[in-house]
XYZ file of C-alpha atoms in Angstrom:
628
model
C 67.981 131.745 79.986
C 70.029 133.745 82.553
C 73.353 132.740 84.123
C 72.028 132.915 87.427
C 69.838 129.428 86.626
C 72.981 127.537 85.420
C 74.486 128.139 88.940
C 71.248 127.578 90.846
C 70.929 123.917 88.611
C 74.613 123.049 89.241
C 74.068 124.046 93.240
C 71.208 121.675 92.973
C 73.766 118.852 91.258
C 76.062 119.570 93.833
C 73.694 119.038 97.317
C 72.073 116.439 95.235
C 74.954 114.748 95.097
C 76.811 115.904 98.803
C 72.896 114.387 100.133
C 73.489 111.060 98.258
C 76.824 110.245 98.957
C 76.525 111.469 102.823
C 73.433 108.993 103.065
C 75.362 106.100 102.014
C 78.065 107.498 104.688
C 75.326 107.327 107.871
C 74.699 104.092 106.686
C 77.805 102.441 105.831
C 79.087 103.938 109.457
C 76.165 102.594 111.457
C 76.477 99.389 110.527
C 79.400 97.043 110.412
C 81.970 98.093 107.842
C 85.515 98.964 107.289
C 84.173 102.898 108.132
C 83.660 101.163 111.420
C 87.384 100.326 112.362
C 88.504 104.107 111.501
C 88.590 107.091 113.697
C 86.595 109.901 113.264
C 88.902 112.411 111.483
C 89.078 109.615 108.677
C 85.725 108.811 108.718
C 85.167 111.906 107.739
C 87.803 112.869 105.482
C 86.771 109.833 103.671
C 83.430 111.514 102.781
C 84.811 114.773 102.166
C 86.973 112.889 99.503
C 85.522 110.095 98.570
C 82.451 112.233 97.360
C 84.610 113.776 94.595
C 84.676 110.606 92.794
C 80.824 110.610 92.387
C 80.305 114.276 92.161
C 82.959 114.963 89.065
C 80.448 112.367 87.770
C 77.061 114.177 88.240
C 79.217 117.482 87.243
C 80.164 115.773 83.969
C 76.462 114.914 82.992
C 75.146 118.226 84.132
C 77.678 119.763 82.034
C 76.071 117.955 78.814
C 72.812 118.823 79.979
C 73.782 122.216 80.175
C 75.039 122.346 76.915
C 72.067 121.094 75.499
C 69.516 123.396 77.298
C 71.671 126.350 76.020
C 71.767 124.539 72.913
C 67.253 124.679 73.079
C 67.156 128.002 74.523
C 69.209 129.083 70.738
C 66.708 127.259 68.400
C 63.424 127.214 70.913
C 63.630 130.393 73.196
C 60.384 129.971 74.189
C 60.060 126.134 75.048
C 59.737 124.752 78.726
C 62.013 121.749 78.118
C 64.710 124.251 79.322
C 64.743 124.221 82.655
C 63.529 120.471 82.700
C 66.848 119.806 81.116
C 68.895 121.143 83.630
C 66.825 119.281 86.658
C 67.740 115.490 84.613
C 70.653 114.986 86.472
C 69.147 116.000 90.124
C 66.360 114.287 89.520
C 68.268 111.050 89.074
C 70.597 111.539 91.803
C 66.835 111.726 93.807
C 65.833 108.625 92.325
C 68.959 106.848 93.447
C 68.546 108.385 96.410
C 65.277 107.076 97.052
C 65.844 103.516 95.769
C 68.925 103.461 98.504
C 66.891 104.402 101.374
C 63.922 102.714 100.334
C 65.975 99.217 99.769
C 67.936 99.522 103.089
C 64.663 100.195 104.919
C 62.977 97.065 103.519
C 65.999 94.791 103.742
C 66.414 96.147 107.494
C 62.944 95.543 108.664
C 61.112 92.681 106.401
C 64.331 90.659 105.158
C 64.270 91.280 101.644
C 65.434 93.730 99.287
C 66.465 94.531 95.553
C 68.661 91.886 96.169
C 65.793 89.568 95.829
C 63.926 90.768 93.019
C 62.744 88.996 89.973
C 61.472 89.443 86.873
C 57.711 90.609 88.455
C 58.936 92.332 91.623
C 61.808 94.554 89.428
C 59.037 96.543 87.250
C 57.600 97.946 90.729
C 61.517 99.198 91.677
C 61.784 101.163 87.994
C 58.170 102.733 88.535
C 59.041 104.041 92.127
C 61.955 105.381 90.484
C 60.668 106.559 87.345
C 57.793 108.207 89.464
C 60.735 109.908 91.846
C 62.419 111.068 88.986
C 58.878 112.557 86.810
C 57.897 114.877 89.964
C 61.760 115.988 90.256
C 61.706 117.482 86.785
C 57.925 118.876 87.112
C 58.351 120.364 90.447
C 59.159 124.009 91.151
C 62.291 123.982 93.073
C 62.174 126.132 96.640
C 63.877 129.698 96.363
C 66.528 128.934 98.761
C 69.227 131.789 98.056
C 71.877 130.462 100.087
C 71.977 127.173 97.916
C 75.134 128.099 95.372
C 76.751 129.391 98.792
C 76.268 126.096 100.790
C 77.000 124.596 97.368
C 80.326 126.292 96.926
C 81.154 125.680 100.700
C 81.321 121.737 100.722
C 83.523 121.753 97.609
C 85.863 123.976 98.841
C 85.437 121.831 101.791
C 85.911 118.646 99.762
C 89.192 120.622 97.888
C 90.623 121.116 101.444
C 90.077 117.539 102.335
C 91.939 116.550 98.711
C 94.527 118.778 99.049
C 95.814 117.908 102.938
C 97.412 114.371 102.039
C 99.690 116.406 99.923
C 100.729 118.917 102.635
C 100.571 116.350 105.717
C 102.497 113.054 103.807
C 105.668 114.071 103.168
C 107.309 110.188 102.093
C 106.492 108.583 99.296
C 105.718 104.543 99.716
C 109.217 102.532 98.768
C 108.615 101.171 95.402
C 112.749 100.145 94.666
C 112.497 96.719 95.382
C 115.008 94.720 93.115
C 115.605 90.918 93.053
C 119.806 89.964 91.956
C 118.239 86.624 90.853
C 120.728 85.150 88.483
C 118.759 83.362 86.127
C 116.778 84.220 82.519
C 113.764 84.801 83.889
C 112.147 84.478 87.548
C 110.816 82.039 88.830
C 107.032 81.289 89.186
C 105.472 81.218 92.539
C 102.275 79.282 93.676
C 100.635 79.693 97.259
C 98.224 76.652 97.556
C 96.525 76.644 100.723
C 93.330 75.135 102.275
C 90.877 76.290 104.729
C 91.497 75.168 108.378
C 93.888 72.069 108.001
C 95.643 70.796 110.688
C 99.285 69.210 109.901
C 98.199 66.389 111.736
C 95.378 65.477 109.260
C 97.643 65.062 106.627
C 99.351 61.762 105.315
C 102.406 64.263 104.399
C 103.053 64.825 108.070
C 102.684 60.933 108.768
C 98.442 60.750 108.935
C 97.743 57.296 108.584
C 95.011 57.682 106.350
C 96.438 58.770 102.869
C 94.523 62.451 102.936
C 97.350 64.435 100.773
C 98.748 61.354 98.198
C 99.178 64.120 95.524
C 101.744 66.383 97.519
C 103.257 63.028 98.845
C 104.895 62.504 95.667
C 106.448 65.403 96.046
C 108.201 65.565 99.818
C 111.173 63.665 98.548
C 112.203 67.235 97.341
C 110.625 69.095 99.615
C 111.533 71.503 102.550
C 109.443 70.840 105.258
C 108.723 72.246 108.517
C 107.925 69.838 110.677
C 106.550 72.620 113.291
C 104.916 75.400 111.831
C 102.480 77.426 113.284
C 99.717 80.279 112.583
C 99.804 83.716 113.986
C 96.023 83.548 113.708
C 93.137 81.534 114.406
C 91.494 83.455 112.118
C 91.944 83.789 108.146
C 92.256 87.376 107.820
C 94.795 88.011 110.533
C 96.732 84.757 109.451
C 96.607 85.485 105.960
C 97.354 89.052 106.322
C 100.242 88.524 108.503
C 101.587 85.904 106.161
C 101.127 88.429 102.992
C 103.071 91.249 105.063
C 105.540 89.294 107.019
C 103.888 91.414 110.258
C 101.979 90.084 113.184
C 98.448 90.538 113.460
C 98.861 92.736 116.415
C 101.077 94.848 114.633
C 98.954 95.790 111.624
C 95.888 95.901 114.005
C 94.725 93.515 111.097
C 92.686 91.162 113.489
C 89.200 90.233 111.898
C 86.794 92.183 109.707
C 86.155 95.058 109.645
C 89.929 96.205 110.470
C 92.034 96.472 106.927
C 95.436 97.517 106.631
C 95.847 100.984 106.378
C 98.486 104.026 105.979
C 102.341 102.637 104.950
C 101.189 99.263 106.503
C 98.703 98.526 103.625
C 101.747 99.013 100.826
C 104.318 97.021 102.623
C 103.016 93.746 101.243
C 104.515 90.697 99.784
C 102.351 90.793 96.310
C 102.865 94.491 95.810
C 106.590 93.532 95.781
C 106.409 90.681 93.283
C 104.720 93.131 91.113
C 107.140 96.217 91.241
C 109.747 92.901 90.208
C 106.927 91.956 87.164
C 104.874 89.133 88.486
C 101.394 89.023 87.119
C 99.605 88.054 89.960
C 95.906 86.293 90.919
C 94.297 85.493 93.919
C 91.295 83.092 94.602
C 90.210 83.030 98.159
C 86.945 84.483 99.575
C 85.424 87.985 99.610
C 85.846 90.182 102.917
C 87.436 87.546 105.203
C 90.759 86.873 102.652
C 90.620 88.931 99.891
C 93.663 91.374 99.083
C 90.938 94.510 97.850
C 88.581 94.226 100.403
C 91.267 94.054 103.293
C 93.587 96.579 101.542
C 96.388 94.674 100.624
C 97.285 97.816 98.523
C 98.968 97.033 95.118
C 98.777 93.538 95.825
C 97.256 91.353 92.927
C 96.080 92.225 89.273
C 93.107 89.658 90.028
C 91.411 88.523 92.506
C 88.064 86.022 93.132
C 87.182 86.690 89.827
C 87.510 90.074 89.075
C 90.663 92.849 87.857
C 91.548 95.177 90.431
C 92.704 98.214 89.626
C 94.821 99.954 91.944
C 94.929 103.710 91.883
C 98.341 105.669 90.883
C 97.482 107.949 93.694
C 98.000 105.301 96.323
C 101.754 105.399 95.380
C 102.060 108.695 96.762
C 99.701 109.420 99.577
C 98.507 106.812 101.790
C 96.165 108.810 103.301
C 93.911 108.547 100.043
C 93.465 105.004 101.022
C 90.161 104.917 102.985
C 88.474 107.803 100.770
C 89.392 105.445 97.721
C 87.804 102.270 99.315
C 84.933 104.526 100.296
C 84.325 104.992 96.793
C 84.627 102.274 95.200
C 82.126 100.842 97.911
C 79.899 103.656 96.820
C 80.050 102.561 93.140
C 79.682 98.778 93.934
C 76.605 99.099 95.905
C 74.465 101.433 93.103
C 76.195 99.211 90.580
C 75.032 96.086 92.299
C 71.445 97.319 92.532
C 71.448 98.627 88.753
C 72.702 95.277 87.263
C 70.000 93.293 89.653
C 67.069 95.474 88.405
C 68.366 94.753 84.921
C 69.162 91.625 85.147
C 72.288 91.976 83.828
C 73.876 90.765 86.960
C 72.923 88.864 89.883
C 73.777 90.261 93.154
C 74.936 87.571 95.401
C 73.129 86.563 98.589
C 76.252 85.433 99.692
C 74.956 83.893 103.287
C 72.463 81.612 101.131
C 75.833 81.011 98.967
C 77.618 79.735 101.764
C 74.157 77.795 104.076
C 72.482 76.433 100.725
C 74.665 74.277 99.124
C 77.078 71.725 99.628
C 80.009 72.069 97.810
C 81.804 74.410 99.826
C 80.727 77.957 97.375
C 81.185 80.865 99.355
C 79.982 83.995 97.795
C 78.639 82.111 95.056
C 81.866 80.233 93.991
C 82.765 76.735 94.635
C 86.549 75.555 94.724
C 86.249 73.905 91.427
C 85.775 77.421 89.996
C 88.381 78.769 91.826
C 90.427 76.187 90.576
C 89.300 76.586 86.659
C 90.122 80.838 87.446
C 93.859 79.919 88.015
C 94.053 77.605 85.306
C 92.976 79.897 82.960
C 95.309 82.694 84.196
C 98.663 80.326 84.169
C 97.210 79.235 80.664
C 97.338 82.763 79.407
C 99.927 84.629 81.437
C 103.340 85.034 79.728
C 105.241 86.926 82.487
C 106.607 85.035 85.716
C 103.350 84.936 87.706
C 102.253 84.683 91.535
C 99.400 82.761 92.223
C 97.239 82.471 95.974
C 95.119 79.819 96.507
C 92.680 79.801 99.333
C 90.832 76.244 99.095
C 86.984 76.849 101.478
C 86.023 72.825 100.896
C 87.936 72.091 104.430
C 86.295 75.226 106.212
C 84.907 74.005 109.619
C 82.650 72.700 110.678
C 79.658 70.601 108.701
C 82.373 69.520 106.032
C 80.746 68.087 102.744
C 82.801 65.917 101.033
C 82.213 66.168 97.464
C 82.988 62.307 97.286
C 82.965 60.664 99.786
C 85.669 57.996 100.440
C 86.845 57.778 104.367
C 83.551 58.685 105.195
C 81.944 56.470 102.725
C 81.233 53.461 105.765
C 79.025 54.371 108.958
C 80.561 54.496 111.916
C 79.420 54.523 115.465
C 79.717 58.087 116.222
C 79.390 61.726 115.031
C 82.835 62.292 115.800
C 84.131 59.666 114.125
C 81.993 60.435 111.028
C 82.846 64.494 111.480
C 86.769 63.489 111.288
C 85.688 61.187 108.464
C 84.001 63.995 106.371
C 86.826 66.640 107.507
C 89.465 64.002 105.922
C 87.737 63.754 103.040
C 87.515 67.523 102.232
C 91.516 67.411 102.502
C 91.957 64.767 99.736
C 89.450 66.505 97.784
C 91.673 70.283 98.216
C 94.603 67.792 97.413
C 93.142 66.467 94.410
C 93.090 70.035 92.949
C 96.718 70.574 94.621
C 97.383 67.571 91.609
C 95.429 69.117 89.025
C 97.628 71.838 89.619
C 100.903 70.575 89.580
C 100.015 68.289 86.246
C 99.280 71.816 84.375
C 102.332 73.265 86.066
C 103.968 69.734 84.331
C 102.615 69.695 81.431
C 103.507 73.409 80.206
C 106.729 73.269 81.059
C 106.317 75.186 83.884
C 107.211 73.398 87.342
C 110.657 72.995 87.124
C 110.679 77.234 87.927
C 107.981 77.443 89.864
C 108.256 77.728 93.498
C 104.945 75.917 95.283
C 104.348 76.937 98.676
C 101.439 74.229 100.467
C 100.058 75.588 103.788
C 96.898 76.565 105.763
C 95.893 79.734 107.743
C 95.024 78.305 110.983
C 94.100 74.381 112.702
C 90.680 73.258 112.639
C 88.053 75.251 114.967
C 90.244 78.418 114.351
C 92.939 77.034 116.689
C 96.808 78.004 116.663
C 97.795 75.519 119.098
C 97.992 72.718 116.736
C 100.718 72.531 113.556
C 99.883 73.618 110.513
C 101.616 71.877 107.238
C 103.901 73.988 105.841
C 105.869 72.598 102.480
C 108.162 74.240 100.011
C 109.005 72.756 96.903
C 111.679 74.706 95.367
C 113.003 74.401 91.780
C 115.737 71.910 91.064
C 115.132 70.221 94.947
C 116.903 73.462 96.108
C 116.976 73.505 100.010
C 115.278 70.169 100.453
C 115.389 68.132 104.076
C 113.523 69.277 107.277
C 113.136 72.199 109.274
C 112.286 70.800 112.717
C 112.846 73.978 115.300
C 109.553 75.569 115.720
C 108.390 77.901 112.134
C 105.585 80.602 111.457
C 103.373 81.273 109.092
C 104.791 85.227 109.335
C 108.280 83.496 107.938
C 107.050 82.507 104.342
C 107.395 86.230 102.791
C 110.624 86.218 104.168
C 111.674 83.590 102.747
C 110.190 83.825 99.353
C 112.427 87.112 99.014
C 115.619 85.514 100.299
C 115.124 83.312 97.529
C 114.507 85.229 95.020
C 117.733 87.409 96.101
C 115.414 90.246 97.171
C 116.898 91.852 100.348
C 114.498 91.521 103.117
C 112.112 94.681 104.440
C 113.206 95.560 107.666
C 109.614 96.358 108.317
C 108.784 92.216 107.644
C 108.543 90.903 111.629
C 109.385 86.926 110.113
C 113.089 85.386 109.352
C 113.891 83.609 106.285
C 113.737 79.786 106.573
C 116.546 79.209 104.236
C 119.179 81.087 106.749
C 119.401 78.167 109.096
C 120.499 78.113 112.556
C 116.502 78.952 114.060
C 116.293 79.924 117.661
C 114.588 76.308 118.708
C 112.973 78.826 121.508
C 111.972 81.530 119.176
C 108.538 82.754 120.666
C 105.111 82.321 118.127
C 102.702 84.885 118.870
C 99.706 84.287 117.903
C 95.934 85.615 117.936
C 93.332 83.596 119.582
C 90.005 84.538 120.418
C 87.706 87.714 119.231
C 84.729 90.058 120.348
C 82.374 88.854 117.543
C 79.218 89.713 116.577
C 77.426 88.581 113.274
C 74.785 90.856 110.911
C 73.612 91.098 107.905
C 74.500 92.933 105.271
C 73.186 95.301 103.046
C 73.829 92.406 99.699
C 71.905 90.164 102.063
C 75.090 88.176 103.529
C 75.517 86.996 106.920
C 78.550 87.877 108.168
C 81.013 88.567 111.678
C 82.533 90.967 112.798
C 84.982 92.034 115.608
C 83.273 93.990 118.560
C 84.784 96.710 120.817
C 86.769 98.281 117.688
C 90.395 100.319 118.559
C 92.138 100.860 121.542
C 92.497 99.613 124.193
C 92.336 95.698 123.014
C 90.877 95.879 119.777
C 88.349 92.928 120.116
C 91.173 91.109 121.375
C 89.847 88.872 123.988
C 92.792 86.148 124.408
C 96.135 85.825 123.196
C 97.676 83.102 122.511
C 102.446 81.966 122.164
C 103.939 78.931 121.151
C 107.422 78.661 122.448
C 108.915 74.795 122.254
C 106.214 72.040 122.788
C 104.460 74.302 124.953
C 101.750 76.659 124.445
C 100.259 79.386 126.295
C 96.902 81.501 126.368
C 96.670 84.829 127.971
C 92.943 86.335 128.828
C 92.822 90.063 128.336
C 90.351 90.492 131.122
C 91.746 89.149 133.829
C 95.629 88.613 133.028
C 95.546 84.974 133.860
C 97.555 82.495 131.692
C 96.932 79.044 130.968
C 99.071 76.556 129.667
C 99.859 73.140 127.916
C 102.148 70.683 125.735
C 101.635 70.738 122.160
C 100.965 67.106 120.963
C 103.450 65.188 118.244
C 105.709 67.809 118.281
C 108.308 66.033 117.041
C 107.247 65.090 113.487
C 107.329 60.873 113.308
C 107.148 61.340 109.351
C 110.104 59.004 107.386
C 112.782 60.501 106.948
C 113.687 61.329 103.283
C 116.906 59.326 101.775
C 119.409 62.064 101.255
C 116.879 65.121 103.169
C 119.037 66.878 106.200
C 117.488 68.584 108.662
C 117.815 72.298 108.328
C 117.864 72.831 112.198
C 118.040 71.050 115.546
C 114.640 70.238 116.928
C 113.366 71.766 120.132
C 115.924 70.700 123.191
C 114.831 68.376 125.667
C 116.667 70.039 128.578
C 115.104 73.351 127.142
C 113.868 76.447 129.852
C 110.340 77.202 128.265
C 108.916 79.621 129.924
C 106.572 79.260 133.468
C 103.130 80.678 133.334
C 104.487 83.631 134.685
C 107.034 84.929 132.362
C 104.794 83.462 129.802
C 102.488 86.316 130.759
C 105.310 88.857 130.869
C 106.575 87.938 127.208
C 102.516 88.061 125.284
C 101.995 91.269 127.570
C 105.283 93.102 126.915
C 104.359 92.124 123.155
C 100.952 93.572 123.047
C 102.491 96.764 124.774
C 104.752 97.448 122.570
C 102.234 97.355 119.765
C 99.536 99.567 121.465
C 97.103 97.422 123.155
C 96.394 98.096 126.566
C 94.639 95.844 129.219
């Protein structure tokens, strides 16, 4: 066979697999995705790149089918399975392709898609397929000449693309973070958190139903703030500004889609503990809170019950970030639809995961799993570890108690019976908050392990109530209260100050363990969103923020803490709206032998009047981009 029919078949592979790759790219753009929160350039620098990926793939089997067409064209000169040989690997790149577009179509108009198949409806997937691929191979292909040209074009294209990060990023990502810690070995640190909690809800912060008795046992030792508050109503920003010590406004890290991208996504509290050694897990939910999906780059070695891997390249060129994610999104969605059709694993309907079932599972896994996935990993981990729990069974607003024991009476009113349930869900999160701290006990493990118990935001996605906020540090270090008013974006700070790590200049929070807190220290915080739910192509139900970049960013209101007073500031029309902060100071018994830490807000103090209110959030926004 001539040379000239190699490089026609590996033109084919190539705009085979440019055509695939830029399909899933129109659709991954048009509807809501991370692609959705980038600009242009990187939208499409991302395909130029993250094609490679995919196409070294193809390359690689058309290299073996090569081989063993010249291999038949030795022993059988005069056979036919020749050039049928070098059209396999096109022909399956066409099948893919038309299983993808078929599949979106389908789940786009009717509802349903591979995602719902069964045992009788996959067969009829495989023959459209196996039909695609049969008239790929027995079909004459068209005598375009121009193909290994256009062919030769987008890779040189796609090498442009690869090589520019190297020219245009001339910094590498700091990587020489070093702890002075004293001690044999570091100490462990646990992040237990549940969905939506409001301070007030909790017998720890004086609650006269006993909703947390597990962590009770424990404030006696405890550093508490007594005022803490979120720097988002909404899990991803508040998480993500707790994980990288930056406001939400900074990062641009608001609400899905946005992730954190360029130097932003490496500047992260777990990356850190790992450069220092920690093994790390998370176990939270998918696309709202989870490190990978929001591009908390480097940051855990497991999370929601899978290993990342984190690519070497990130180290060096940030700008591989979204071509990387693009990728791997590729992969996950043709891997997704290969293990449905079969059946070697299930692709979750994750909006039927969260509507169906009442034990709080959210893309098909319930707390109690969540739980048994960081019991499993302390069990096995032999390296100082780093552990984030995000607890859903307390996620507004139906609230299922798993057992029922406040709400286990009738009572007169829904409200009564909603505050009931929502109660309920806390003792159940603090149950597991026990189960916890008996493994921590019984392996010998608590007295160096540093617990952190918090939430991401009030109930009903509302900063303008206090959050709890506990550390329990080894040998009762820093014990007593901290009563001036606290953030959520000050717990990587102080996790580093005491672990002896000198704190980023890039982290926005203060360490709590410094003292002497500015009792009129502003909280910024993120309030209301532009959102817009749709489903996805896995069959989910999911939001969204609307109106993506500049000039608000699907901001709609903003929202500052400052004192006992709180303000809100509408991006549409400038006005501000204020009001006092209820139980601000904390009536919980004091502790024999706990000090305070700080002096609580003044009486006499100057908070601010609407007006300069509106000054302080808009100067803040400014300076961060957003325009309005």
């Amino acid at each position: 066979m001539a040379v000239n029919e190699y490089v026609r078949a590996t033109a084919r592979v190539v705009l085979y697999a440019f055509a695939y790759v830029l399909l899933e790219w129109l659709f991954l753009v048009t509807k809501p995705s991370f692609l959705g929160a980038w600009s242009l350039p990187e939208q499409f620098n991302a395909l130029l790149v993250g094609v490679v990926p995919f196409l070294a793939a193809a390359l690689g089997l058309h290299a073996i089918s090569c081989l063993a067409a010249f291999s038949v064209s030795r022993l059988f000169p005069q056979t036919g399975g020749i050039s049928i040989l070098l059209k396999v690997v096109p022909a399956l790149i066409a099948a893919a392709i038309v299983l993808m577009l078929v599949d979106n179509f389908t789940y786009t108009v009717f509802g349903w898609g591979i995602v719902d198949t069964t045992w009788v409806t996959a067969p009829f997937y495989w023959l459209l397929a196996l039909l695609v691929f049969i008239y790929y191979v027995r079909r004459q292909p068209g005598a375009f000449k121009y193909r290994p040209l256009l062919a030769t074009v987008l890779v040189l294209a796609s090498g442009a693309a690869l090589a520019w990060p190297f020219y245009a990023v001339g910094d590498v990502v700091d990587s020489g973070y070093a702890s002075s810690w004293g001690g044999d070995r570091l100490p462990n640190i646990v992040m237990f958190a549940a969905d939506g909690v409001n301070a007030g809800h909790t017998s720890a912060y004086g609650y006269a139903r006993e909703t947390t008795p597990n962590l009770d046992r424990y404030l006696g030792r405890a550093l508490i703030a007594d005022n803490a508050f979120t720097n988002s109503g909404w899990t991803t920003g508040s998480l993500t500004s707790m994980m990288t010590g930056k406001y939400p406004a900074t990062t641009k890290v608001l609400y899905p889609p946005y992730t954190l991208k360029g130097r932003d996504a490496y500047e992260n509290l777990p990356r850190i503990l790992r450069t220092l050694g920690y093994a790390s897990i998370q176990e939270t939910v998918r696309y709202y809170a989870d490190g990978a999906d929001l591009n908390w780059a480097g940051s855990f070695d497991f999370a929601n019950g899978r290993a990342i891997d984190w690519s070497p390249l990130g180290a060096w060129t940030p700008v591989f970030q979204g071509p990387l994610m693009f990728s791997d999104r590729l992969y996950q969605r043709l891997a997704d639809r290969v293990g449905q059709l079969l059946f070697i694993k299930k692709m979750v309907n994750r909006y039927e995961a969260v509507t169906s079932n009442e034990y709080a599972e959210v893309y098909g896994i319930s707390d109690k799993v969540r739980m048994e996935h960081v019991f499993d990993f302390i069990k096995r981990t032999r390296r100082p570890f780093f552990v984030h729990i995000h607890l859903m069974g307390t996620h507004c607003c139906g609230y299922h108690p798993q057992d029922p024991h406040f709400s286990a009476r009738d009572f007169s009113g829904w409200t009564e019976t909603k505050m009931a349930r929502f109660d309920d869900t806390i003792l159940q999160s603090d149950r597991y908050f026990g189960q916890l701290m008996a493994l921590l006990s019984k392996r010998h493990l608590l007295d160096n392990t540093l617990v952190i118990y918090s939430s991401d935001h009030a109930a009903g996605w509302d900063f303008r109530s206090r959050v709890p906020l506990i550390f329990l540090f080894p040998g009762s270090a820093h014990s007593g209260h901290i009563k001036a008013t606290t953030q959520l974006l000050d717990v990587a700070p102080t996790i580093l100050d005491y672990l002896n790590v000198p704190v980023p200049e890039w982290m926005e929070g203060q360490s709590l363990l410094q003292g002497n807190l500015d009792p009129h220290r502003p909280v910024f915080s993120i309030y209301r969103m532009t959102r817009k739910h749709f489903d996805t192509d896995n069959g989910d139900t999911l939001a969204r923020v609307v109106h993506m970049g500049p000039p608000t960013y699907g901001l709609q209101t903003m929202g500052m803490v400052v004192c006992r007073r709180w303000y809100l500031l509408s991006l549409d029309d400038g006005k501000v709206k204020a009001g006092t902060i209820g139980n601000y100071q904390n009536k919980w018994r004091a502790t024999a032998g706990a000090t305070d830490s700080s002096a609580p807000c003044p009486d006499d103090d100057h908070r601010p009047t609407n007006q300069e209110a509106r000054v302080m959030m808009s100067r803040f926004l400014h300076a961060r981009g957003f325009q309005f």
